[in-house]
Tab-separated table of C-alpha atoms and ligand atoms in Angstrom:
chain	number	residue	atom	x	y	z
A	1	MET	CA	0.000	0.000	0.000
A	2	GLU	CA	1.158	3.505	-0.826
A	3	GLN	CA	1.335	4.720	2.803
A	4	ASN	CA	3.707	1.888	3.699
A	5	ILE	CA	6.397	2.969	1.255
A	6	LEU	CA	9.492	4.592	2.760
A	7	ASN	CA	9.246	8.120	1.437
A	8	ILE	CA	12.535	9.892	0.847
A	9	SER	CA	12.970	13.629	0.410
A	10	TYR	CA	16.040	15.862	0.515
A	11	HIS	CA	17.030	19.484	0.325
A	12	PRO	CA	20.317	21.382	0.023
A	13	PHE	CA	21.300	23.868	2.725
A	14	GLU	CA	24.306	26.077	3.558
A	15	LEU	CA	25.832	25.885	7.048
A	16	LEU	CA	27.305	29.290	7.879
A	17	PHE	CA	30.482	29.479	9.967
A	18	ARG	CA	30.542	31.798	12.972
A	19	TYR	CA	34.006	32.881	11.806
A	20	PRO	CA	35.614	32.305	8.382
A	21	PHE	CA	37.233	28.868	8.604
A	22	ARG	CA	40.941	28.951	7.705
A	23	ILE	CA	43.044	25.784	7.427
A	24	ALA	CA	46.001	24.683	5.282
A	25	HIS	CA	43.560	23.906	2.391
A	26	GLY	CA	42.212	27.481	2.247
A	27	GLU	CA	39.423	29.630	3.675
A	28	ARG	CA	35.631	29.426	3.488
A	29	THR	CA	32.558	30.974	5.108
A	30	PHE	CA	30.009	28.202	4.587
A	31	THR	CA	29.668	24.484	3.859
A	32	PRO	CA	27.052	23.076	1.489
A	33	VAL	CA	25.098	20.139	2.939
A	34	VAL	CA	22.099	18.060	1.892
A	35	PHE	CA	19.532	17.032	4.512
A	36	VAL	CA	17.689	13.779	3.915
A	37	GLU	CA	14.358	12.752	5.422
A	38	ILE	CA	12.735	9.339	5.257
A	39	ALA	CA	9.108	9.234	6.325
A	40	HIS	CA	7.019	6.242	7.283
A	41	ASN	CA	3.735	6.017	9.209
A	42	GLY	CA	4.095	9.479	10.710
A	43	LEU	CA	7.725	8.977	11.790
A	44	LEU	CA	10.693	10.826	10.256
A	45	GLY	CA	14.321	9.714	10.042
A	46	TYR	CA	16.927	12.428	9.491
A	47	GLY	CA	20.284	12.320	7.731
A	48	GLU	CA	22.930	14.767	6.529
A	49	ALA	CA	25.573	14.783	3.789
A	50	ALA	CA	28.275	17.435	4.352
A	51	LEU	CA	30.081	18.583	1.222
A	52	PRO	CA	33.227	20.633	1.917
A	53	PRO	CA	34.826	21.789	-1.358
A	54	TYR	CA	37.903	19.528	-1.099
A	55	LEU	CA	35.700	16.425	-1.410
A	56	ALA	CA	34.431	15.233	-4.795
A	57	GLU	CA	30.725	15.162	-3.882
A	58	THR	CA	28.376	18.079	-4.491
A	59	THR	CA	24.691	18.780	-3.825
A	60	LYS	CA	24.112	17.627	-7.419
A	61	THR	CA	25.888	14.262	-7.012
A	62	VAL	CA	24.051	13.649	-3.720
A	63	GLY	CA	20.728	14.347	-5.461
A	64	SER	CA	21.582	11.988	-8.345
A	65	PHE	CA	22.686	9.266	-5.929
A	66	LEU	CA	19.488	9.531	-3.876
A	67	GLU	CA	17.372	9.390	-7.039
A	68	SER	CA	19.324	6.320	-8.245
A	69	SER	CA	18.924	4.594	-4.882
A	70	LYS	CA	15.100	4.859	-4.938
A	71	PRO	CA	14.484	1.517	-6.740
A	72	LEU	CA	16.656	-0.300	-4.167
A	73	LEU	CA	14.979	1.553	-1.319
A	74	LYS	CA	11.593	0.456	-2.630
A	75	LYS	CA	12.667	-3.158	-2.219
A	76	LEU	CA	13.520	-2.604	1.462
A	77	ASN	CA	10.748	-3.914	3.686
A	78	ASP	CA	9.143	-0.839	5.306
A	79	ASN	CA	9.386	-2.519	8.706
A	80	PHE	CA	12.995	-3.499	8.033
A	81	SER	CA	15.189	-5.145	10.645
A	82	LEU	CA	18.776	-4.058	11.307
A	83	GLU	CA	19.975	-7.153	9.406
A	84	GLU	CA	17.845	-6.139	6.401
A	85	LEU	CA	19.227	-2.620	6.657
A	86	GLU	CA	22.819	-3.908	6.618
A	87	LEU	CA	22.067	-6.036	3.573
A	88	PHE	CA	20.457	-3.055	1.848
A	89	LEU	CA	23.610	-0.991	2.556
A	90	ILE	CA	25.851	-3.727	1.152
A	91	ASN	CA	23.740	-3.879	-2.039
A	92	LEU	CA	23.794	-0.109	-2.268
A	93	ASN	CA	27.597	-0.073	-1.980
A	94	GLU	CA	27.945	-2.656	-4.720
A	95	ALA	CA	25.531	-0.834	-7.036
A	96	PHE	CA	26.973	2.646	-6.464
A	97	PRO	CA	30.645	2.981	-5.458
A	98	GLY	CA	31.829	6.275	-3.931
A	99	ASN	CA	29.095	8.761	-2.934
A	100	LYS	CA	30.166	8.368	0.687
A	101	SER	CA	28.574	11.486	2.158
A	102	ALA	CA	25.315	10.683	0.378
A	103	LYS	CA	25.442	7.100	1.666
A	104	ALA	CA	26.156	8.317	5.196
A	105	ALA	CA	23.093	10.593	4.991
A	106	LEU	CA	20.838	7.818	3.716
A	107	GLU	CA	22.074	5.327	6.328
A	108	MET	CA	21.633	7.904	9.114
A	109	ALA	CA	18.039	8.587	8.077
A	110	LEU	CA	17.225	4.860	7.947
A	111	LEU	CA	18.861	4.167	11.314
A	112	ASP	CA	17.099	7.149	12.873
A	113	LEU	CA	13.789	5.888	11.514
A	114	TRP	CA	14.534	2.334	12.717
A	115	GLY	CA	15.308	3.616	16.217
A	116	LYS	CA	12.098	5.639	16.338
A	117	LYS	CA	10.009	2.673	15.131
A	118	ASN	CA	11.647	0.352	17.665
A	119	ASN	CA	11.888	2.855	20.510
A	120	LEU	CA	15.643	2.394	20.844
A	121	SER	CA	18.437	4.963	20.896
A	122	LEU	CA	21.365	4.520	18.508
A	123	LYS	CA	23.500	4.777	21.615
A	124	LYS	CA	22.219	1.320	22.625
A	125	ILE	CA	22.893	-0.180	19.179
A	126	PHE	CA	26.444	1.067	18.774
A	127	ASN	CA	27.481	1.291	22.391
A	128	PRO	CA	25.616	-1.493	24.225
A	129	HIS	CA	28.117	-1.742	27.089
A	130	SER	CA	27.736	1.899	28.198
A	131	LEU	CA	31.369	2.859	27.841
A	132	PRO	CA	32.440	6.185	29.361
A	133	ASP	CA	31.821	9.481	27.602
A	134	VAL	CA	34.838	10.959	25.862
A	135	PHE	CA	36.096	14.521	25.688
A	136	SER	CA	35.704	16.509	22.498
A	137	THR	CA	38.110	19.080	21.163
A	138	PHE	CA	37.049	22.513	19.967
A	139	THR	CA	38.773	23.493	16.709
A	140	ILE	CA	40.517	26.818	16.296
A	141	GLY	CA	41.246	27.587	12.647
A	142	ILE	CA	44.134	29.820	11.638
A	143	CYS	CA	43.412	33.341	12.948
A	144	GLY	CA	44.824	36.466	14.574
A	145	PRO	CA	44.871	37.316	18.326
A	146	GLU	CA	41.487	39.086	18.495
A	147	GLU	CA	39.623	36.293	16.727
A	148	MET	CA	41.403	33.667	18.821
A	149	LYS	CA	40.326	35.418	22.039
A	150	LEU	CA	36.716	35.443	20.855
A	151	LYS	CA	36.841	31.792	19.832
A	152	ILE	CA	38.327	30.609	23.130
A	153	SER	CA	35.954	32.702	25.234
A	154	GLY	CA	32.998	31.398	23.190
A	155	ALA	CA	33.959	27.748	23.772
A	156	ASN	CA	33.062	27.554	27.461
A	157	GLU	CA	31.685	24.015	27.188
A	158	PHE	CA	35.046	22.696	25.970
A	159	SER	CA	38.201	21.948	27.925
A	160	ILE	CA	40.441	20.706	25.110
A	161	PHE	CA	41.309	22.444	21.856
A	162	LYS	CA	42.494	21.484	18.394
A	163	ILE	CA	44.702	24.124	16.816
A	164	LYS	CA	45.005	24.182	13.058
A	165	LEU	CA	48.518	24.784	11.715
A	166	ASN	CA	49.711	25.332	8.144
A	167	GLY	CA	53.493	25.569	8.225
A	168	ILE	CA	53.491	29.382	8.504
A	169	SER	CA	54.108	30.979	11.933
A	170	ASP	CA	53.121	27.711	13.659
A	171	LYS	CA	55.172	28.277	16.811
A	172	LYS	CA	53.925	31.844	17.088
A	173	ASN	CA	50.318	30.665	16.785
A	174	ILE	CA	50.737	28.010	19.469
A	175	GLU	CA	52.390	30.518	21.841
A	176	LEU	CA	49.535	32.911	21.157
A	177	PHE	CA	46.975	30.189	21.906
A	178	LEU	CA	48.737	29.205	25.149
A	179	ASN	CA	49.047	32.815	26.299
A	180	ILE	CA	45.419	33.649	25.644
A	181	SER	CA	43.931	30.405	26.921
A	182	GLU	CA	45.988	30.199	30.098
A	183	ARG	CA	45.082	33.770	30.929
A	184	MET	CA	41.405	33.092	30.233
A	185	LYS	CA	41.306	29.787	32.088
A	186	SER	CA	42.898	31.300	35.247
A	187	ASN	CA	46.380	30.022	34.430
A	188	ARG	CA	45.143	26.418	34.362
A	189	LYS	CA	47.236	24.213	32.058
A	190	VAL	CA	45.293	24.012	28.828
A	191	SER	CA	45.148	20.744	26.971
A	192	PHE	CA	45.479	20.895	23.195
A	193	CYS	CA	46.299	18.958	20.045
A	194	VAL	CA	47.154	20.160	16.547
A	195	ASP	CA	46.040	19.432	12.998
A	196	VAL	CA	48.431	20.373	10.207
A	197	ASN	CA	46.204	19.223	7.301
A	198	GLN	CA	49.320	18.065	5.339
A	199	GLY	CA	50.838	21.545	5.727
A	200	TRP	CA	54.444	20.468	6.490
A	201	LYS	CA	56.639	19.209	3.681
A	202	ASP	CA	59.887	18.172	5.401
A	203	LYS	CA	60.275	15.270	7.824
A	204	PHE	CA	63.192	16.824	9.734
A	205	LEU	CA	61.348	20.071	10.346
A	206	ALA	CA	58.314	17.969	11.309
A	207	MET	CA	60.503	16.090	13.828
A	208	ASP	CA	61.662	19.326	15.462
A	209	MET	CA	58.091	20.555	15.585
A	210	VAL	CA	56.561	17.431	17.204
A	211	HIS	CA	59.169	17.551	19.971
A	212	TRP	CA	58.569	21.247	20.495
A	213	LEU	CA	54.777	20.732	20.489
A	214	SER	CA	55.058	17.873	22.964
A	215	GLU	CA	57.075	20.081	25.325
A	216	LYS	CA	54.350	22.711	25.031
A	217	GLY	CA	51.714	20.160	26.059
A	218	ALA	CA	50.197	18.928	22.773
A	219	PHE	CA	48.707	15.444	23.250
A	220	LEU	CA	48.489	14.447	19.576
A	221	ILE	CA	49.161	15.653	16.064
A	222	GLU	CA	46.951	15.065	13.051
A	223	GLN	CA	48.150	14.629	9.449
A	224	PRO	CA	51.425	16.591	9.657
A	225	LEU	CA	52.724	15.537	6.220
A	226	PRO	CA	51.095	15.156	2.776
A	227	VAL	CA	49.320	11.870	1.985
A	228	LYS	CA	52.006	10.915	-0.546
A	229	MET	CA	54.794	11.194	2.075
A	230	LEU	CA	53.937	7.868	3.697
A	231	ASP	CA	57.557	6.788	4.365
A	232	GLU	CA	58.329	10.161	5.906
A	233	SER	CA	55.190	9.836	8.070
A	234	ALA	CA	56.442	6.433	9.275
A	235	TYR	CA	59.832	7.985	10.114
A	236	LEU	CA	58.100	10.727	12.097
A	237	THR	CA	55.649	8.427	13.916
A	238	GLU	CA	58.443	6.099	15.022
A	239	ARG	CA	60.258	8.996	16.692
A	240	SER	CA	57.369	11.200	17.801
A	241	PRO	CA	56.750	11.606	21.545
A	242	ILE	CA	53.012	12.105	20.834
A	243	PRO	CA	50.585	10.011	18.710
A	244	VAL	CA	50.481	10.897	15.003
A	245	ILE	CA	46.966	10.498	13.582
A	246	ALA	CA	46.027	9.956	9.919
A	247	ASP	CA	43.106	11.981	8.577
A	248	GLU	CA	43.485	12.763	4.857
A	249	SER	CA	45.552	9.524	4.519
A	250	VAL	CA	42.584	7.358	5.539
A	251	GLN	CA	39.491	7.776	3.399
A	252	GLY	CA	37.983	4.337	3.993
A	253	LEU	CA	38.344	0.815	5.348
A	254	GLU	CA	40.768	-0.120	2.558
A	255	ASP	CA	43.302	2.520	3.676
A	256	ILE	CA	43.851	1.262	7.221
A	257	GLU	CA	46.296	-1.503	6.244
A	258	LYS	CA	48.227	0.979	4.067
A	259	VAL	CA	48.899	3.357	6.960
A	260	LYS	CA	49.701	0.725	9.582
A	261	GLY	CA	53.142	1.632	10.920
A	262	ALA	CA	53.066	5.083	9.354
A	263	PHE	CA	50.607	6.505	11.902
A	264	SER	CA	49.650	5.795	15.523
A	265	GLY	CA	45.943	6.052	14.800
A	266	ILE	CA	43.212	7.199	12.448
A	267	ASN	CA	40.590	9.931	12.319
A	268	ILE	CA	37.219	8.435	11.373
A	269	LYS	CA	34.498	10.682	9.938
A	270	LEU	CA	31.145	9.443	8.664
A	271	MET	CA	31.469	11.532	5.495
A	272	LYS	CA	34.660	9.613	4.644
A	273	THR	CA	33.448	6.143	5.640
A	274	GLY	CA	29.958	6.318	4.090
A	275	GLY	CA	28.158	5.687	7.351
A	276	LEU	CA	28.120	4.250	10.855
A	277	TYR	CA	28.357	0.563	9.967
A	278	ILE	CA	31.572	0.978	7.962
A	279	ALA	CA	32.911	3.364	10.600
A	280	LYS	CA	32.342	0.670	13.221
A	281	LYS	CA	34.149	-1.895	11.043
A	282	MET	CA	37.041	0.557	10.682
A	283	ILE	CA	37.211	0.993	14.451
A	284	SER	CA	37.384	-2.809	14.916
A	285	ARG	CA	40.078	-3.218	12.249
A	286	ALA	CA	42.158	-0.346	13.612
A	287	ARG	CA	41.932	-1.833	17.123
A	288	GLU	CA	43.132	-5.206	15.809
A	289	LEU	CA	46.138	-3.367	14.387
A	290	GLU	CA	46.646	-1.621	17.757
A	291	MET	CA	45.882	1.795	16.368
A	292	LYS	CA	44.221	4.673	18.215
A	293	ILE	CA	40.853	6.115	17.209
A	294	LEU	CA	39.812	9.720	16.866
A	295	ILE	CA	36.181	10.195	15.865
A	296	GLY	CA	35.783	13.424	13.941
A	297	CYS	CA	33.397	15.344	11.736
A	298	MET	CA	33.415	17.702	8.775
A	299	SER	CA	31.622	20.997	9.148
A	300	GLU	CA	28.242	19.423	9.945
A	301	SER	CA	25.102	20.349	11.803
A	302	SER	CA	23.875	18.601	14.965
A	303	CYS	CA	22.264	16.006	12.692
A	304	GLY	CA	25.460	14.452	11.258
A	305	VAL	CA	27.512	15.126	14.377
A	306	THR	CA	24.996	13.405	16.654
A	307	ALA	CA	25.155	10.314	14.439
A	308	ALA	CA	28.963	10.256	14.748
A	309	ALA	CA	28.743	10.952	18.484
A	310	HIS	CA	26.969	7.624	19.004
A	311	LEU	CA	30.304	5.987	18.085
A	312	SER	CA	32.385	8.262	20.320
A	313	PRO	CA	32.454	5.913	23.343
A	314	LEU	CA	34.391	3.478	21.126
A	315	ALA	CA	37.080	6.094	20.406
A	316	ASP	CA	40.098	7.400	22.328
A	317	TRP	CA	39.374	11.012	21.429
A	318	ALA	CA	36.613	12.944	19.711
A	319	ASP	CA	36.552	16.066	17.604
A	320	LEU	CA	32.822	16.659	17.353
A	321	ASP	CA	32.583	20.415	17.537
A	322	GLY	CA	30.761	20.954	14.196
A	323	PRO	CA	27.552	22.448	15.656
A	324	TYR	CA	29.582	24.876	17.802
A	325	LEU	CA	31.349	26.320	14.752
A	326	ILE	CA	28.198	27.293	12.835
A	327	LYS	CA	25.530	29.920	13.418
A	328	ASN	CA	22.474	28.406	11.674
A	329	ASP	CA	22.216	24.841	12.988
A	330	PRO	CA	18.785	23.524	11.907
A	331	PHE	CA	18.997	20.666	14.451
A	332	GLU	CA	19.558	20.024	18.119
A	333	GLY	CA	21.143	16.824	19.404
A	334	VAL	CA	24.454	15.924	21.020
A	335	LYS	CA	25.826	18.441	23.518
A	336	ILE	CA	29.198	19.132	25.061
A	337	LYS	CA	29.141	19.606	28.836
A	338	ASP	CA	32.277	20.100	30.933
A	339	GLY	CA	34.275	19.157	27.859
A	340	LYS	CA	32.555	15.785	27.484
A	341	ILE	CA	30.114	14.456	24.909
A	342	TRP	CA	26.568	14.022	26.190
A	343	LEU	CA	24.522	11.753	23.989
A	344	PRO	CA	20.764	12.124	23.740
A	345	ASP	CA	18.638	9.208	25.039
A	346	GLU	CA	15.640	9.639	22.743
A	347	PRO	CA	14.833	6.879	20.238
A	348	GLY	CA	16.849	6.926	16.998
A	349	MET	CA	19.641	9.478	16.754
A	350	GLY	CA	17.914	11.750	19.240
A	351	VAL	CA	17.957	14.862	17.080
A	352	LYS	CA	15.182	17.433	16.887
A	353	LYS	CA	14.600	20.083	14.255
A	354	ASN	CA	15.024	23.611	15.606
B	1	MG	MG1	42.005	16.761	10.151
């Protein structure tokens, strides 16, 4: 019957940054996203595809993918089980390679709908043993002293920071961050990590920098060298006093084996993995290889970030500050309190539209 069909709809949206976002890749003021909704019997499942410009997907490719996936979606039993959902996702992956952000959005919406139908939070599906909450970093893009002051003072919920570096004035920027934050946090030692976004090009300079950063209190470093400098990354990781985490170097499950030995851990984002199920497989594989896990996000609203947050208890660290960096979040969901991630308990993802 018509009313029993899973009804999919989607619309593009622009998430506006509170401050222009500057990293080693460049600067931008907004991020295009596509929100997905799947309706059934009065219930709505929500999903989000984030599309930063350095990824290949666009609002157009997400739209085409969702249109192409409709025949497969029609075959999915409207009262699908989680096993049927997994099978559907496997078929979808085989039929349409790539399209990872779009797949993540579709999977999110189906999982959210499943949770609402079955009165179960995603927290219980992905984290059944109630592991402890983890801390999330708050990202500070490359900026001057005035903007940095505003950013730190506006991040009251957070106690750890991720400082973006780009190979230009890095030491000066870290000193500036430490000066401002220690003054603002009543001289309390501030905990921070750094993300270079491939911005360093020389392994010896990188070596000097990781030692210097460690002395300054950095607890990890993300993607210091370009993806193609894998041997140099291995050289650095072997000698680094702090964990070196792969972000751009790991785009999916197939990349984990390639970076084993070259990095201490991996940054997992749903927009890179294509959804929560593959992300969970990546976490298991990385653990088998004794690698650390950072669960991160692109610039996403509370919709996508809440989905990722349900995996955060399985990670060592989280970088789930997306909603705190934008000024027009259409959703409400996961929150940061006293630096830690607080997951909603409501059925499904636990997000509400604002
Ligand atoms: Mg990164």
